[in-house]
Amino acid sequence: MAFTRDHELHRRRFGRNAGLGLVLIGFVVLVFGLTIVKVQRGDKMQAYDHQPRVSMLPASDPAPARPAKIAPGAPIGQVSE
Amino acid sequence: MSDIGILERDTEGQFGDYIALLKPRVMSLVVFTAFVGLVVAPVGVHPFVAFVAVLFIALGGGASGALNMWYDADIDRLMRRTQSRPIPAGRVTEGEALGFGLALAGISCVMLALAANIFAGLFLAFTIFFYVVVYTIWLKRATPQNIVIGGAAGAFPPMIGWAVATGGISMESLAMFAIIFLWTPPHFWSLALFMKDDYSNAGVPMLTVTHGRRVTRGQILLYTLILAPVAVGTAFTSIGGSVYLAVALVLNALFIRGAVRLWRRDDAAALAEKYATEKRFFYFSLLYLFGHFLALLAEKGLSLFGMGGW
């Protein structure tokens, strides 16, 4: 005799459990997909945390998306991407 | 033997019974109209976000279906058409349906708010509240105009779709709401004319029972006449255009003609031909709604090629 024996209840509920399992996997895939889309779009990633933070403040003047890099040895005023 | 009742229940809900609680056929209408509302909006939505949004709008609609079946289990047991639903058939208990519906309602609203925007999530919550509390619990058993109230709940999905894209409400989304809202009474009352459900047994005041078929035929014509200018007028909003106008003119002319025919006959004449005209009007009403929303989609599609609109 097997060490663990399936109760009849487990067999009866197999379809239901398998269905629920698939639904949960689907849910994980949806949330993962949403995350990828939102990160790629550059949506706001932080929420208000009871304290003003510089990273949450609206930019006062149109600043470049990332700071321009200055190539080593380049004359001042000349920037490269 | 055991005091755990679950082991002794001979019939138990399978996965399909829980799907049935979501009223999949109502859901398909919700999916279609919410999708159109989302697509025709002037703001583009990422395809995956749009897919997730429509999915959770549909799930919210399903949740209200489950909550409706929870509350209406007592009358579902009395009517032949609804006796095979999961609760009257004894495969799902009332408590299970209530828990299932509440959980799905919460999940769908929160997920819609996270995927799209807070306003869309709140709007979905309001729609579920309206269908379950205002329609099912409060007015369905209190007034013969219950179908009109229920129609409002069914008319919100395109507005939610629009809110997913734009984050608000506008003239155009209200027009889509009005079309479904005014379409529902002729649609359902024509069904009630030939379905002969035992509503009186169940104590639900259906217009055909409380005011008779003569009045019902008049009300069908009345709502059809109010619907026509709204449906045609939508052509002149930013989502309409010449294609939509042409489709709306034809469909509304045919719909009014059908309603006039229903209005001019009495039940003896209808019985003589086994309600063929009523059935034709009912099936045409499905085509009517589908046609209008398809035409709106077509206008959007044409606008991508620089055509459509005015």
mmCIF file of N, CA, C and O in Angstrom, chain B residues 149-212:
data_model
loop_
_atom_site.group_PDB
_atom_site.id
_atom_site.type_symbol
_atom_site.label_atom_id
_atom_site.label_comp_id
_atom_site.label_asym_id
_atom_site.label_seq_id
_atom_site.Cartn_x
_atom_site.Cartn_y
_atom_site.Cartn_z
ATOM 1 N N ILE B 149 -33.146 50.129 -15.428
ATOM 2 C CA ILE B 149 -32.058 50.333 -14.455
ATOM 3 C C ILE B 149 -30.915 49.356 -14.733
ATOM 4 O O ILE B 149 -29.736 49.734 -14.728
ATOM 5 N N GLY B 150 -31.278 48.093 -14.980
ATOM 6 C CA GLY B 150 -30.251 47.093 -15.285
ATOM 7 C C GLY B 150 -29.488 47.466 -16.548
ATOM 8 O O GLY B 150 -28.290 47.234 -16.652
ATOM 9 N N GLY B 151 -30.209 48.068 -17.499
ATOM 10 C CA GLY B 151 -29.570 48.482 -18.741
ATOM 11 C C GLY B 151 -28.485 49.513 -18.507
ATOM 12 O O GLY B 151 -27.459 49.515 -19.183
ATOM 13 N N ALA B 152 -28.686 50.377 -17.517
ATOM 14 C CA ALA B 152 -27.658 51.381 -17.206
ATOM 15 C C ALA B 152 -26.363 50.685 -16.799
ATOM 16 O O ALA B 152 -25.279 51.062 -17.247
ATOM 17 N N ALA B 153 -26.479 49.638 -15.960
ATOM 18 C CA ALA B 153 -25.278 48.916 -15.530
ATOM 19 C C ALA B 153 -24.586 48.290 -16.735
ATOM 20 O O ALA B 153 -23.363 48.338 -16.850
ATOM 21 N N GLY B 154 -25.389 47.733 -17.659
ATOM 22 C CA GLY B 154 -24.815 47.097 -18.840
ATOM 23 C C GLY B 154 -24.214 48.110 -19.808
ATOM 24 O O GLY B 154 -23.446 47.744 -20.703
ATOM 25 N N ALA B 155 -24.567 49.395 -19.637
ATOM 26 C CA ALA B 155 -24.109 50.413 -20.576
ATOM 27 C C ALA B 155 -22.806 51.075 -20.127
ATOM 28 O O ALA B 155 -22.218 51.838 -20.878
ATOM 29 N N PHE B 156 -22.359 50.775 -18.909
ATOM 30 C CA PHE B 156 -21.128 51.412 -18.419
ATOM 31 C C PHE B 156 -19.832 50.910 -19.072
ATOM 32 O O PHE B 156 -18.890 51.694 -19.197
ATOM 33 N N PRO B 157 -19.726 49.626 -19.479
ATOM 34 C CA PRO B 157 -18.438 49.131 -19.982
ATOM 35 C C PRO B 157 -17.746 49.985 -21.051
ATOM 36 O O PRO B 157 -16.540 50.237 -20.914
ATOM 37 N N PRO B 158 -18.449 50.483 -22.113
ATOM 38 C CA PRO B 158 -17.692 51.311 -23.057
ATOM 39 C C PRO B 158 -17.165 52.591 -22.407
ATOM 40 O O PRO B 158 -16.099 53.088 -22.782
ATOM 41 N N MET B 159 -17.891 53.111 -21.403
ATOM 42 C CA MET B 159 -17.403 54.295 -20.694
ATOM 43 C C MET B 159 -16.150 53.968 -19.889
ATOM 44 O O MET B 159 -15.242 54.791 -19.765
ATOM 45 N N ILE B 160 -16.109 52.735 -19.323
ATOM 46 C CA ILE B 160 -14.913 52.335 -18.571
ATOM 47 C C ILE B 160 -13.742 52.179 -19.540
ATOM 48 O O ILE B 160 -12.621 52.608 -19.260
ATOM 49 N N GLY B 161 -14.024 51.552 -20.714
ATOM 50 C CA GLY B 161 -12.981 51.412 -21.739
ATOM 51 C C GLY B 161 -12.417 52.775 -22.129
ATOM 52 O O GLY B 161 -11.203 52.958 -22.205
ATOM 53 N N TRP B 162 -13.310 53.733 -22.323
ATOM 54 C CA TRP B 162 -12.901 55.109 -22.665
ATOM 55 C C TRP B 162 -12.070 55.706 -21.527
ATOM 56 O O TRP B 162 -11.055 56.372 -21.764
ATOM 57 N N ALA B 163 -12.482 55.453 -20.278
ATOM 58 C CA ALA B 163 -11.764 55.986 -19.116
ATOM 59 C C ALA B 163 -10.374 55.356 -18.997
ATOM 60 O O ALA B 163 -9.437 56.002 -18.526
ATOM 61 N N VAL B 164 -10.224 54.098 -19.427
ATOM 62 C CA VAL B 164 -8.906 53.462 -19.403
ATOM 63 C C VAL B 164 -7.946 54.259 -20.272
ATOM 64 O O VAL B 164 -6.803 54.516 -19.898
ATOM 65 N N ALA B 165 -8.429 54.700 -21.438
ATOM 66 C CA ALA B 165 -7.563 55.428 -22.365
ATOM 67 C C ALA B 165 -7.384 56.883 -21.939
ATOM 68 O O ALA B 165 -6.269 57.400 -21.936
ATOM 69 N N THR B 166 -8.479 57.559 -21.578
ATOM 70 C CA THR B 166 -8.407 59.004 -21.376
ATOM 71 C C THR B 166 -8.341 59.416 -19.906
ATOM 72 O O THR B 166 -7.983 60.542 -19.602
ATOM 73 N N GLY B 167 -8.759 58.516 -18.997
ATOM 74 C CA GLY B 167 -8.776 58.871 -17.582
ATOM 75 C C GLY B 167 -9.981 59.705 -17.196
ATOM 76 O O GLY B 167 -10.026 60.276 -16.111
ATOM 77 N N GLY B 168 -10.987 59.798 -18.067
ATOM 78 C CA GLY B 168 -12.159 60.608 -17.722
ATOM 79 C C GLY B 168 -13.403 60.240 -18.520
ATOM 80 O O GLY B 168 -13.491 59.169 -19.104
ATOM 81 N N ILE B 169 -14.352 61.168 -18.497
ATOM 82 C CA ILE B 169 -15.632 60.972 -19.180
ATOM 83 C C ILE B 169 -15.765 62.084 -20.212
ATOM 84 O O ILE B 169 -15.262 63.183 -19.999
ATOM 85 N N SER B 170 -16.416 61.811 -21.318
ATOM 86 C CA SER B 170 -16.649 62.892 -22.278
ATOM 87 C C SER B 170 -17.953 62.654 -23.007
ATOM 88 O O SER B 170 -18.611 61.633 -22.822
ATOM 89 N N MET B 171 -18.295 63.611 -23.824
ATOM 90 C CA MET B 171 -19.480 63.564 -24.670
ATOM 91 C C MET B 171 -19.595 62.217 -25.403
ATOM 92 O O MET B 171 -20.648 61.589 -25.417
ATOM 93 N N GLU B 172 -18.462 61.774 -25.993
ATOM 94 C CA GLU B 172 -18.491 60.572 -26.815
ATOM 95 C C GLU B 172 -18.782 59.329 -25.979
ATOM 96 O O GLU B 172 -19.549 58.457 -26.381
ATOM 97 N N SER B 173 -18.155 59.258 -24.780
ATOM 98 C CA SER B 173 -18.386 58.055 -23.974
ATOM 99 C C SER B 173 -19.817 58.058 -23.440
ATOM 100 O O SER B 173 -20.444 57.013 -23.305
ATOM 101 N N LEU B 174 -20.364 59.257 -23.171
ATOM 102 C CA LEU B 174 -21.766 59.333 -22.747
ATOM 103 C C LEU B 174 -22.699 58.900 -23.879
ATOM 104 O O LEU B 174 -23.737 58.270 -23.633
ATOM 105 N N ALA B 175 -22.321 59.214 -25.125
ATOM 106 C CA ALA B 175 -23.147 58.796 -26.265
ATOM 107 C C ALA B 175 -23.189 57.276 -26.367
ATOM 108 O O ALA B 175 -24.253 56.687 -26.579
ATOM 109 N N MET B 176 -22.029 56.622 -26.180
ATOM 110 C CA MET B 176 -22.000 55.148 -26.238
ATOM 111 C C MET B 176 -22.838 54.561 -25.104
ATOM 112 O O MET B 176 -23.545 53.573 -25.279
ATOM 113 N N PHE B 177 -22.750 55.197 -23.927
ATOM 114 C CA PHE B 177 -23.582 54.773 -22.792
ATOM 115 C C PHE B 177 -25.068 54.858 -23.162
ATOM 116 O O PHE B 177 -25.829 53.917 -22.976
ATOM 117 N N ALA B 178 -25.452 56.007 -23.738
ATOM 118 C CA ALA B 178 -26.871 56.236 -24.037
ATOM 119 C C ALA B 178 -27.401 55.221 -25.046
ATOM 120 O O ALA B 178 -28.541 54.770 -24.939
ATOM 121 N N ILE B 179 -26.562 54.854 -26.017
ATOM 122 C CA ILE B 179 -27.032 53.884 -27.023
ATOM 123 C C ILE B 179 -27.397 52.558 -26.347
ATOM 124 O O ILE B 179 -28.489 52.023 -26.555
ATOM 125 N N ILE B 180 -26.488 52.028 -25.509
ATOM 126 C CA ILE B 180 -26.781 50.724 -24.872
ATOM 127 C C ILE B 180 -27.921 50.866 -23.867
ATOM 128 O O ILE B 180 -28.798 50.004 -23.770
ATOM 129 N N PHE B 181 -27.920 51.979 -23.129
ATOM 130 C CA PHE B 181 -28.940 52.206 -22.104
ATOM 131 C C PHE B 181 -30.346 52.204 -22.713
ATOM 132 O O PHE B 181 -31.264 51.544 -22.209
ATOM 133 N N LEU B 182 -30.519 52.936 -23.830
ATOM 134 C CA LEU B 182 -31.840 53.035 -24.441
ATOM 135 C C LEU B 182 -32.185 51.796 -25.277
ATOM 136 O O LEU B 182 -33.355 51.514 -25.531
ATOM 137 N N TRP B 183 -31.150 51.051 -25.678
ATOM 138 C CA TRP B 183 -31.364 49.846 -26.486
ATOM 139 C C TRP B 183 -31.866 48.691 -25.616
ATOM 140 O O TRP B 183 -32.615 47.833 -26.089
ATOM 141 N N THR B 184 -31.438 48.654 -24.341
ATOM 142 C CA THR B 184 -31.752 47.503 -23.488
ATOM 143 C C THR B 184 -33.254 47.247 -23.321
ATOM 144 O O THR B 184 -33.678 46.090 -23.430
ATOM 145 N N PRO B 185 -34.092 48.260 -23.028
ATOM 146 C CA PRO B 185 -35.525 47.966 -22.850
ATOM 147 C C PRO B 185 -36.183 47.310 -24.065
ATOM 148 O O PRO B 185 -36.809 46.255 -23.906
ATOM 149 N N PRO B 186 -36.043 47.858 -25.294
ATOM 150 C CA PRO B 186 -36.649 47.148 -26.430
ATOM 151 C C PRO B 186 -36.098 45.735 -26.585
ATOM 152 O O PRO B 186 -36.833 44.803 -26.912
ATOM 153 N N HIS B 187 -34.796 45.589 -26.329
ATOM 154 C CA HIS B 187 -34.154 44.284 -26.477
ATOM 155 C C HIS B 187 -34.766 43.258 -25.520
ATOM 156 O O HIS B 187 -35.190 42.181 -25.932
ATOM 157 N N PHE B 188 -34.841 43.613 -24.228
ATOM 158 C CA PHE B 188 -35.309 42.638 -23.240
ATOM 159 C C PHE B 188 -36.815 42.456 -23.246
ATOM 160 O O PHE B 188 -37.312 41.359 -23.056
ATOM 161 N N TRP B 189 -37.540 43.539 -23.453
ATOM 162 C CA TRP B 189 -38.998 43.398 -23.428
ATOM 163 C C TRP B 189 -39.490 42.595 -24.622
ATOM 164 O O TRP B 189 -40.496 41.886 -24.518
ATOM 165 N N SER B 190 -38.788 42.688 -25.780
ATOM 166 C CA SER B 190 -39.217 41.854 -26.905
ATOM 167 C C SER B 190 -38.967 40.386 -26.571
ATOM 168 O O SER B 190 -39.748 39.511 -26.945
ATOM 169 N N LEU B 191 -37.885 40.125 -25.808
ATOM 170 C CA LEU B 191 -37.635 38.747 -25.339
ATOM 171 C C LEU B 191 -38.745 38.319 -24.386
ATOM 172 O O LEU B 191 -39.264 37.199 -24.474
ATOM 173 N N ALA B 192 -39.132 39.238 -23.483
ATOM 174 C CA ALA B 192 -40.157 38.905 -22.493
ATOM 175 C C ALA B 192 -41.501 38.616 -23.152
ATOM 176 O O ALA B 192 -42.301 37.846 -22.621
ATOM 177 N N LEU B 193 -41.727 39.218 -24.343
ATOM 178 C CA LEU B 193 -43.007 38.996 -25.023
ATOM 179 C C LEU B 193 -43.165 37.537 -25.445
ATOM 180 O O LEU B 193 -44.273 37.016 -25.456
ATOM 181 N N PHE B 194 -42.049 36.884 -25.831
ATOM 182 C CA PHE B 194 -42.220 35.503 -26.299
ATOM 183 C C PHE B 194 -41.626 34.448 -25.374
ATOM 184 O O PHE B 194 -41.854 33.264 -25.560
ATOM 185 N N MET B 195 -40.858 34.854 -24.342
ATOM 186 C CA MET B 195 -40.253 33.847 -23.470
ATOM 187 C C MET B 195 -41.224 33.310 -22.430
ATOM 188 O O MET B 195 -41.088 32.192 -21.961
ATOM 189 N N LYS B 196 -42.185 34.109 -22.043
ATOM 190 C CA LYS B 196 -43.185 33.675 -21.065
ATOM 191 C C LYS B 196 -42.544 33.050 -19.829
ATOM 192 O O LYS B 196 -42.866 31.945 -19.424
ATOM 193 N N ASP B 197 -41.578 33.768 -19.256
ATOM 194 C CA ASP B 197 -40.960 33.277 -18.024
ATOM 195 C C ASP B 197 -41.957 33.363 -16.880
ATOM 196 O O ASP B 197 -42.868 34.183 -16.907
ATOM 197 N N ASP B 198 -41.763 32.535 -15.881
ATOM 198 C CA ASP B 198 -42.679 32.545 -14.751
ATOM 199 C C ASP B 198 -42.269 33.616 -13.730
ATOM 200 O O ASP B 198 -42.074 33.318 -12.559
ATOM 201 N N TYR B 199 -42.122 34.840 -14.208
ATOM 202 C CA TYR B 199 -41.698 35.929 -13.326
ATOM 203 C C TYR B 199 -42.710 36.191 -12.216
ATOM 204 O O TYR B 199 -42.344 36.575 -11.115
ATOM 205 N N SER B 200 -44.004 35.982 -12.541
ATOM 206 C CA SER B 200 -45.014 36.295 -11.531
ATOM 207 C C SER B 200 -44.891 35.352 -10.334
ATOM 208 O O SER B 200 -45.064 35.765 -9.191
ATOM 209 N N ASN B 201 -44.543 34.093 -10.600
ATOM 210 C CA ASN B 201 -44.262 33.137 -9.517
ATOM 211 C C ASN B 201 -43.171 33.651 -8.603
ATOM 212 O O ASN B 201 -43.228 33.535 -7.385
ATOM 213 N N ALA B 202 -42.127 34.178 -9.257
ATOM 214 C CA ALA B 202 -40.946 34.591 -8.515
ATOM 215 C C ALA B 202 -41.138 35.956 -7.857
ATOM 216 O O ALA B 202 -40.307 36.381 -7.066
ATOM 217 N N GLY B 203 -42.208 36.638 -8.205
ATOM 218 C CA GLY B 203 -42.469 37.931 -7.580
ATOM 219 C C GLY B 203 -41.619 39.057 -8.140
ATOM 220 O O GLY B 203 -41.407 40.066 -7.481
ATOM 221 N N VAL B 204 -41.108 38.875 -9.366
ATOM 222 C CA VAL B 204 -40.371 39.955 -10.001
ATOM 223 C C VAL B 204 -41.348 40.717 -10.894
ATOM 224 O O VAL B 204 -41.981 40.127 -11.763
ATOM 225 N N PRO B 205 -41.503 42.024 -10.671
ATOM 226 C CA PRO B 205 -42.474 42.783 -11.472
ATOM 227 C C PRO B 205 -41.971 43.036 -12.882
ATOM 228 O O PRO B 205 -41.349 44.059 -13.157
ATOM 229 N N MET B 206 -42.229 42.096 -13.797
ATOM 230 C CA MET B 206 -41.873 42.342 -15.195
ATOM 231 C C MET B 206 -43.000 43.143 -15.834
ATOM 232 O O MET B 206 -44.174 42.903 -15.539
ATOM 233 N N LEU B 207 -42.624 44.033 -16.708
ATOM 234 C CA LEU B 207 -43.614 44.919 -17.319
ATOM 235 C C LEU B 207 -44.733 44.129 -18.005
ATOM 236 O O LEU B 207 -45.905 44.506 -17.943
ATOM 237 N N THR B 208 -44.376 43.009 -18.648
ATOM 238 C CA THR B 208 -45.391 42.201 -19.340
ATOM 239 C C THR B 208 -46.425 41.653 -18.365
ATOM 240 O O THR B 208 -47.568 41.425 -18.735
ATOM 241 N N VAL B 209 -45.990 41.427 -17.110
ATOM 242 C CA VAL B 209 -46.906 40.859 -16.119
ATOM 243 C C VAL B 209 -47.704 41.961 -15.424
ATOM 244 O O VAL B 209 -48.920 41.867 -15.271
ATOM 245 N N THR B 210 -47.016 43.035 -15.017
ATOM 246 C CA THR B 210 -47.687 44.065 -14.227
ATOM 247 C C THR B 210 -48.590 44.961 -15.074
ATOM 248 O O THR B 210 -49.663 45.337 -14.637
ATOM 249 N N HIS B 211 -48.146 45.307 -16.265
ATOM 250 C CA HIS B 211 -48.922 46.244 -17.083
ATOM 251 C C HIS B 211 -49.480 45.608 -18.348
ATOM 252 O O HIS B 211 -50.148 46.272 -19.129
ATOM 253 N N GLY B 212 -49.132 44.346 -18.579
ATOM 254 C CA GLY B 212 -49.681 43.660 -19.736
ATOM 255 C C GLY B 212 -48.855 43.853 -20.986
ATOM 256 O O GLY B 212 -47.966 44.714 -21.039
#
